[in-house]
PDB file of C-alpha atoms in Angstrom:
ATOM      1  CA  UNK A   1     -23.775  -4.558 -25.438  1.00  0.00           C
ATOM      2  CA  UNK A   2     -27.262  -3.565 -23.922  1.00  0.00           C
ATOM      3  CA  UNK A   3     -27.282  -1.255 -20.831  1.00  0.00           C
ATOM      4  CA  UNK A   4     -30.317  -0.569 -18.632  1.00  0.00           C
ATOM      5  CA  UNK A   5     -31.268   0.715 -15.140  1.00  0.00           C
ATOM      6  CA  UNK A   6     -34.117  -1.002 -13.563  1.00  0.00           C
ATOM      7  CA  UNK A   7     -35.780  -0.507 -10.383  1.00  0.00           C
ATOM      8  CA  UNK A   8     -37.697  -3.592  -8.938  1.00  0.00           C
ATOM      9  CA  UNK A   9     -40.709  -3.735  -6.931  1.00  0.00           C
ATOM     10  CA  UNK A  10     -39.522  -6.791  -5.228  1.00  0.00           C
ATOM     11  CA  UNK A  11     -36.744  -5.238  -3.556  1.00  0.00           C
ATOM     12  CA  UNK A  12     -38.195  -2.264  -1.835  1.00  0.00           C
ATOM     13  CA  UNK A  13     -36.511  -1.452   1.291  1.00  0.00           C
ATOM     14  CA  UNK A  14     -38.080  -0.610   4.855  1.00  0.00           C
ATOM     15  CA  UNK A  15     -37.824   3.210   3.966  1.00  0.00           C
ATOM     16  CA  UNK A  16     -40.029   2.648   0.977  1.00  0.00           C
ATOM     17  CA  UNK A  17     -36.935   3.439  -1.728  1.00  0.00           C
ATOM     18  CA  UNK A  18     -35.811   0.605  -3.955  1.00  0.00           C
ATOM     19  CA  UNK A  19     -32.224   0.391  -5.267  1.00  0.00           C
ATOM     20  CA  UNK A  20     -31.162   1.039  -8.938  1.00  0.00           C
ATOM     21  CA  UNK A  21     -29.687  -1.465 -10.495  1.00  0.00           C
ATOM     22  CA  UNK A  22     -27.958  -1.659 -13.790  1.00  0.00           C
ATOM     23  CA  UNK A  23     -28.530  -4.692 -16.050  1.00  0.00           C
ATOM     24  CA  UNK A  24     -25.819  -5.381 -18.431  1.00  0.00           C
ATOM     25  CA  UNK A  25     -26.311  -7.564 -21.382  1.00  0.00           C
ATOM     26  CA  UNK A  26     -23.690  -8.879 -23.835  1.00  0.00           C
ATOM     27  CA  UNK A  27     -24.036 -12.047 -26.210  1.00  0.00           C
ATOM     28  CA  UNK A  28     -27.463 -13.197 -24.431  1.00  0.00           C
ATOM     29  CA  UNK A  29     -25.268 -13.466 -21.004  1.00  0.00           C
ATOM     30  CA  UNK A  30     -27.102 -10.573 -18.669  1.00  0.00           C
ATOM     31  CA  UNK A  31     -25.647  -9.438 -15.190  1.00  0.00           C
ATOM     32  CA  UNK A  32     -27.395  -6.873 -12.810  1.00  0.00           C
ATOM     33  CA  UNK A  33     -25.139  -5.092 -10.493  1.00  0.00           C
ATOM     34  CA  UNK A  34     -26.118  -2.485  -7.711  1.00  0.00           C
ATOM     35  CA  UNK A  35     -25.168   1.238  -8.598  1.00  0.00           C
ATOM     36  CA  UNK A  36     -25.020   2.351  -4.942  1.00  0.00           C
ATOM     37  CA  UNK A  37     -28.261   4.848  -5.521  1.00  0.00           C
ATOM     38  CA  UNK A  38     -31.691   4.230  -4.748  1.00  0.00           C
ATOM     39  CA  UNK A  39     -35.184   6.247  -4.967  1.00  0.00           C
ATOM     40  CA  UNK A  40     -38.747   6.080  -4.782  1.00  0.00           C
ATOM     41  CA  UNK A  41     -40.119   3.825  -7.219  1.00  0.00           C
ATOM     42  CA  UNK A  42     -42.888   6.576  -8.037  1.00  0.00           C
ATOM     43  CA  UNK A  43     -40.218   8.592  -8.991  1.00  0.00           C
ATOM     44  CA  UNK A  44     -38.212   6.540 -11.473  1.00  0.00           C
ATOM     45  CA  UNK A  45     -39.154   6.250 -15.341  1.00  0.00           C
ATOM     46  CA  UNK A  46     -38.528   3.285 -16.668  1.00  0.00           C
ATOM     47  CA  UNK A  47     -38.661   4.643 -20.281  1.00  0.00           C
ATOM     48  CA  UNK A  48     -36.004   7.292 -20.008  1.00  0.00           C
ATOM     49  CA  UNK A  49     -34.839   5.524 -17.125  1.00  0.00           C
ATOM     50  CA  UNK A  50     -33.984   8.666 -15.003  1.00  0.00           C
ATOM     51  CA  UNK A  51     -35.088   9.704 -11.689  1.00  0.00           C
ATOM     52  CA  UNK A  52     -37.860  12.809 -11.644  1.00  0.00           C
ATOM     53  CA  UNK A  53     -36.081  15.655  -9.613  1.00  0.00           C
ATOM     54  CA  UNK A  54     -32.847  14.308  -8.724  1.00  0.00           C
ATOM     55  CA  UNK A  55     -30.472  15.593 -11.186  1.00  0.00           C
ATOM     56  CA  UNK A  56     -27.435  14.336  -9.240  1.00  0.00           C
ATOM     57  CA  UNK A  57     -28.494  10.780  -9.216  1.00  0.00           C
ATOM     58  CA  UNK A  58     -29.327  11.095 -13.424  1.00  0.00           C
ATOM     59  CA  UNK A  59     -25.829  12.544 -13.903  1.00  0.00           C
ATOM     60  CA  UNK A  60     -24.259   9.627 -11.726  1.00  0.00           C
ATOM     61  CA  UNK A  61     -26.542   7.061 -13.868  1.00  0.00           C
ATOM     62  CA  UNK A  62     -25.292   8.968 -17.267  1.00  0.00           C
ATOM     63  CA  UNK A  63     -21.279   8.709 -16.104  1.00  0.00           C
ATOM     64  CA  UNK A  64     -21.913   4.890 -15.295  1.00  0.00           C
ATOM     65  CA  UNK A  65     -23.532   3.959 -18.526  1.00  0.00           C
ATOM     66  CA  UNK A  66     -20.556   6.352 -20.387  1.00  0.00           C
ATOM     67  CA  UNK A  67     -17.962   4.114 -18.181  1.00  0.00           C
ATOM     68  CA  UNK A  68     -19.221   0.743 -19.561  1.00  0.00           C
ATOM     69  CA  UNK A  69     -19.450   1.696 -22.827  1.00  0.00           C
ATOM     70  CA  UNK A  70     -15.742   3.211 -22.735  1.00  0.00           C
ATOM     71  CA  UNK A  71     -14.882  -0.337 -21.155  1.00  0.00           C
ATOM     72  CA  UNK A  72     -16.221  -1.930 -24.227  1.00  0.00           C
ATOM     73  CA  UNK A  73     -14.492   0.191 -26.703  1.00  0.00           C
ATOM     74  CA  UNK A  74     -11.262  -0.285 -24.694  1.00  0.00           C
ATOM     75  CA  UNK A  75     -11.566  -3.947 -24.828  1.00  0.00           C
ATOM     76  CA  UNK A  76     -12.780  -3.714 -28.666  1.00  0.00           C
ATOM     77  CA  UNK A  77      -9.441  -1.878 -29.232  1.00  0.00           C
ATOM     78  CA  UNK A  78      -7.035  -3.967 -27.633  1.00  0.00           C
ATOM     79  CA  UNK A  79      -8.543  -7.306 -29.101  1.00  0.00           C
ATOM     80  CA  UNK A  80      -9.524  -8.655 -25.788  1.00  0.00           C
ATOM     81  CA  UNK A  81     -12.865 -11.030 -26.283  1.00  0.00           C
ATOM     82  CA  UNK A  82     -15.833  -8.984 -25.237  1.00  0.00           C
ATOM     83  CA  UNK A  83     -18.195 -10.994 -22.935  1.00  0.00           C
ATOM     84  CA  UNK A  84     -19.822 -10.294 -19.496  1.00  0.00           C
ATOM     85  CA  UNK A  85     -16.551 -11.506 -17.710  1.00  0.00           C
ATOM     86  CA  UNK A  86     -14.147  -9.369 -19.319  1.00  0.00           C
ATOM     87  CA  UNK A  87     -16.702  -6.336 -18.979  1.00  0.00           C
ATOM     88  CA  UNK A  88     -16.989  -6.854 -15.302  1.00  0.00           C
ATOM     89  CA  UNK A  89     -13.732  -7.644 -14.964  1.00  0.00           C
ATOM     90  CA  UNK A  90     -12.292  -4.463 -16.134  1.00  0.00           C
ATOM     91  CA  UNK A  91     -15.209  -2.384 -14.296  1.00  0.00           C
ATOM     92  CA  UNK A  92     -13.894  -4.234 -11.082  1.00  0.00           C
ATOM     93  CA  UNK A  93     -10.348  -4.422 -11.508  1.00  0.00           C
ATOM     94  CA  UNK A  94      -9.485  -1.270 -13.902  1.00  0.00           C
ATOM     95  CA  UNK A  95      -7.417  -1.774 -16.825  1.00  0.00           C
ATOM     96  CA  UNK A  96      -4.236  -2.063 -15.067  1.00  0.00           C
ATOM     97  CA  UNK A  97      -5.204  -5.735 -14.646  1.00  0.00           C
ATOM     98  CA  UNK A  98      -4.230  -7.304 -17.801  1.00  0.00           C
ATOM     99  CA  UNK A  99      -7.156  -8.857 -19.073  1.00  0.00           C
ATOM    100  CA  UNK A 100      -5.940 -11.599 -21.110  1.00  0.00           C
ATOM    101  CA  UNK A 101      -7.526 -15.214 -21.475  1.00  0.00           C
ATOM    102  CA  UNK A 102      -6.072 -18.793 -21.847  1.00  0.00           C
ATOM    103  CA  UNK A 103      -7.669 -19.173 -25.436  1.00  0.00           C
ATOM    104  CA  UNK A 104      -5.761 -16.007 -26.387  1.00  0.00           C
ATOM    105  CA  UNK A 105      -2.692 -17.075 -25.264  1.00  0.00           C
ATOM    106  CA  UNK A 106      -3.072 -20.314 -26.754  1.00  0.00           C
ATOM    107  CA  UNK A 107      -3.890 -18.551 -30.179  1.00  0.00           C
ATOM    108  CA  UNK A 108      -0.808 -16.684 -29.931  1.00  0.00           C
ATOM    109  CA  UNK A 109       1.279 -19.594 -29.522  1.00  0.00           C
ATOM    110  CA  UNK A 110      -0.418 -21.433 -32.474  1.00  0.00           C
ATOM    111  CA  UNK A 111       0.515 -18.273 -34.684  1.00  0.00           C
ATOM    112  CA  UNK A 112       4.008 -18.724 -33.384  1.00  0.00           C
ATOM    113  CA  UNK A 113       3.791 -22.537 -34.250  1.00  0.00           C
ATOM    114  CA  UNK A 114       2.485 -21.752 -37.962  1.00  0.00           C
ATOM    115  CA  UNK A 115       5.377 -19.513 -38.344  1.00  0.00           C
ATOM    116  CA  UNK A 116       7.594 -22.386 -37.453  1.00  0.00           C
ATOM    117  CA  UNK A 117       6.067 -24.675 -40.092  1.00  0.00           C
ATOM    118  CA  UNK A 118       6.351 -21.823 -42.811  1.00  0.00           C
ATOM    119  CA  UNK A 119      10.235 -22.105 -41.864  1.00  0.00           C
ATOM    120  CA  UNK A 120      10.518 -26.006 -42.128  1.00  0.00           C
ATOM    121  CA  UNK A 121      11.133 -25.949 -38.260  1.00  0.00           C
ATOM    122  CA  UNK A 122       8.170 -28.076 -37.616  1.00  0.00           C
ATOM    123  CA  UNK A 123       5.624 -30.075 -39.084  1.00  0.00           C
ATOM    124  CA  UNK A 124       2.028 -29.480 -39.961  1.00  0.00           C
ATOM    125  CA  UNK A 125       1.499 -32.743 -37.856  1.00  0.00           C
ATOM    126  CA  UNK A 126       2.680 -31.132 -35.141  1.00  0.00           C
ATOM    127  CA  UNK A 127       0.552 -27.915 -35.481  1.00  0.00           C
ATOM    128  CA  UNK A 128      -2.454 -30.219 -35.914  1.00  0.00           C
ATOM    129  CA  UNK A 129      -2.280 -31.643 -32.449  1.00  0.00           C
ATOM    130  CA  UNK A 130      -1.912 -28.439 -31.091  1.00  0.00           C
ATOM    131  CA  UNK A 131      -5.318 -27.276 -32.707  1.00  0.00           C
ATOM    132  CA  UNK A 132      -6.787 -30.292 -31.649  1.00  0.00           C
ATOM    133  CA  UNK A 133      -5.676 -29.647 -27.919  1.00  0.00           C
ATOM    134  CA  UNK A 134      -6.816 -26.195 -28.289  1.00  0.00           C
ATOM    135  CA  UNK A 135     -10.272 -27.484 -29.674  1.00  0.00           C
ATOM    136  CA  UNK A 136     -10.643 -29.651 -26.536  1.00  0.00           C
ATOM    137  CA  UNK A 137      -9.680 -27.091 -24.228  1.00  0.00           C
ATOM    138  CA  UNK A 138     -12.480 -24.405 -25.734  1.00  0.00           C
ATOM    139  CA  UNK A 139     -15.233 -27.327 -25.449  1.00  0.00           C
ATOM    140  CA  UNK A 140     -14.115 -28.109 -21.884  1.00  0.00           C
ATOM    141  CA  UNK A 141     -14.335 -24.308 -21.023  1.00  0.00           C
ATOM    142  CA  UNK A 142     -17.655 -24.071 -22.720  1.00  0.00           C
ATOM    143  CA  UNK A 143     -19.402 -27.270 -21.116  1.00  0.00           C
ATOM    144  CA  UNK A 144     -17.612 -26.798 -17.849  1.00  0.00           C
ATOM    145  CA  UNK A 145     -18.105 -22.902 -17.394  1.00  0.00           C
ATOM    146  CA  UNK A 146     -20.758 -22.116 -19.800  1.00  0.00           C
ATOM    147  CA  UNK A 147     -18.327 -19.027 -21.147  1.00  0.00           C
ATOM    148  CA  UNK A 148     -16.446 -18.681 -24.057  1.00  0.00           C
ATOM    149  CA  UNK A 149     -12.907 -18.305 -22.214  1.00  0.00           C
ATOM    150  CA  UNK A 150     -11.464 -18.279 -18.930  1.00  0.00           C
ATOM    151  CA  UNK A 151      -8.752 -15.383 -17.720  1.00  0.00           C
ATOM    152  CA  UNK A 152      -5.202 -16.695 -17.783  1.00  0.00           C
ATOM    153  CA  UNK A 153      -4.791 -15.444 -13.993  1.00  0.00           C
ATOM    154  CA  UNK A 154      -7.892 -17.634 -13.039  1.00  0.00           C
ATOM    155  CA  UNK A 155      -6.272 -20.936 -13.921  1.00  0.00           C
ATOM    156  CA  UNK A 156      -5.857 -23.168 -10.819  1.00  0.00           C
ATOM    157  CA  UNK A 157      -4.753 -26.406 -10.019  1.00  0.00           C
ATOM    158  CA  UNK A 158      -8.688 -27.360  -9.922  1.00  0.00           C
ATOM    159  CA  UNK A 159      -8.949 -26.001 -13.586  1.00  0.00           C
ATOM    160  CA  UNK A 160      -6.098 -28.052 -14.843  1.00  0.00           C
ATOM    161  CA  UNK A 161      -7.299 -31.299 -12.830  1.00  0.00           C
ATOM    162  CA  UNK A 162     -10.280 -30.608 -14.414  1.00  0.00           C
ATOM    163  CA  UNK A 163      -9.548 -30.493 -17.751  1.00  0.00           C
ATOM    164  CA  UNK A 164      -7.097 -33.162 -17.489  1.00  0.00           C
ATOM    165  CA  UNK A 165     -10.365 -35.611 -16.210  1.00  0.00           C
ATOM    166  CA  UNK A 166     -12.254 -34.095 -19.293  1.00  0.00           C
ATOM    167  CA  UNK A 167      -9.580 -35.419 -21.680  1.00  0.00           C
ATOM    168  CA  UNK A 168      -9.941 -38.785 -20.139  1.00  0.00           C
ATOM    169  CA  UNK A 169     -13.728 -39.254 -21.102  1.00  0.00           C
ATOM    170  CA  UNK A 170     -12.214 -39.072 -25.113  1.00  0.00           C
ATOM    171  CA  UNK A 171      -8.705 -40.379 -25.191  1.00  0.00           C
ATOM    172  CA  UNK A 172      -6.317 -42.683 -23.307  1.00  0.00           C
ATOM    173  CA  UNK A 173      -4.259 -41.523 -20.517  1.00  0.00           C
ATOM    174  CA  UNK A 174      -0.829 -41.097 -22.360  1.00  0.00           C
ATOM    175  CA  UNK A 175      -2.837 -39.138 -24.909  1.00  0.00           C
ATOM    176  CA  UNK A 176      -4.392 -36.759 -22.299  1.00  0.00           C
ATOM    177  CA  UNK A 177      -0.977 -36.453 -20.549  1.00  0.00           C
ATOM    178  CA  UNK A 178       0.563 -35.037 -24.481  1.00  0.00           C
ATOM    179  CA  UNK A 179      -2.472 -32.719 -24.541  1.00  0.00           C
ATOM    180  CA  UNK A 180      -1.549 -31.547 -20.907  1.00  0.00           C
ATOM    181  CA  UNK A 181       2.062 -30.777 -22.075  1.00  0.00           C
ATOM    182  CA  UNK A 182       0.821 -28.569 -24.852  1.00  0.00           C
ATOM    183  CA  UNK A 183      -1.146 -26.727 -22.487  1.00  0.00           C
ATOM    184  CA  UNK A 184       1.699 -26.227 -19.893  1.00  0.00           C
ATOM    185  CA  UNK A 185       3.477 -23.344 -22.014  1.00  0.00           C
ATOM    186  CA  UNK A 186       0.234 -21.162 -21.843  1.00  0.00           C
ATOM    187  CA  UNK A 187      -0.445 -21.211 -18.191  1.00  0.00           C
ATOM    188  CA  UNK A 188       1.003 -18.840 -15.855  1.00  0.00           C
ATOM    189  CA  UNK A 189       4.420 -19.074 -14.391  1.00  0.00           C
ATOM    190  CA  UNK A 190       3.291 -20.430 -11.069  1.00  0.00           C
ATOM    191  CA  UNK A 191       0.406 -22.331 -12.139  1.00  0.00           C
ATOM    192  CA  UNK A 192       0.610 -26.044 -11.856  1.00  0.00           C
ATOM    193  CA  UNK A 193       0.120 -27.427 -15.548  1.00  0.00           C
ATOM    194  CA  UNK A 194       2.451 -30.196 -15.129  1.00  0.00           C
ATOM    195  CA  UNK A 195       0.520 -33.560 -15.141  1.00  0.00           C
ATOM    196  CA  UNK A 196       2.279 -36.908 -14.960  1.00  0.00           C
TER     197      UNK A 196
END
């Protein structure tokens, strides 16, 4: 993750000051957020990312930078996918909010299925069907949302319907319904993953 404080000339306010923004870059994805602070452009040193003569703001910016690095470390330690969405989710909602994605849940279920294969309770064919569904889901998320994963709490009826429509591009209706049934256990309790 790369963090950089910036002041853009194009955002000069009526009083002559500019907002101080934070540019966050994670795996080539970039987001710029407001820090809620402003300064005169002449006082901002873009090399050091500090405000000349404003220790209070400089301490605030330093603390904000430390907070984002702590969020990144927390996500890495908890095994959550680190991308711009997970970073911003924890920044906005805090860690009390469960940051788990649909593909992470699907992968946990795949681990469970692998154990059942080892126990002789299901066949490799069944496991392979779920692996194929996971691949379709990952491709759908990437092509539709231009991201690697989606938070489980963001699974909406629209997400499910669009995934079903996406599947119909590659398979028959009955096969698409089977894939949707494989997705069903991975959606949150009241999410409408039932199709057909």
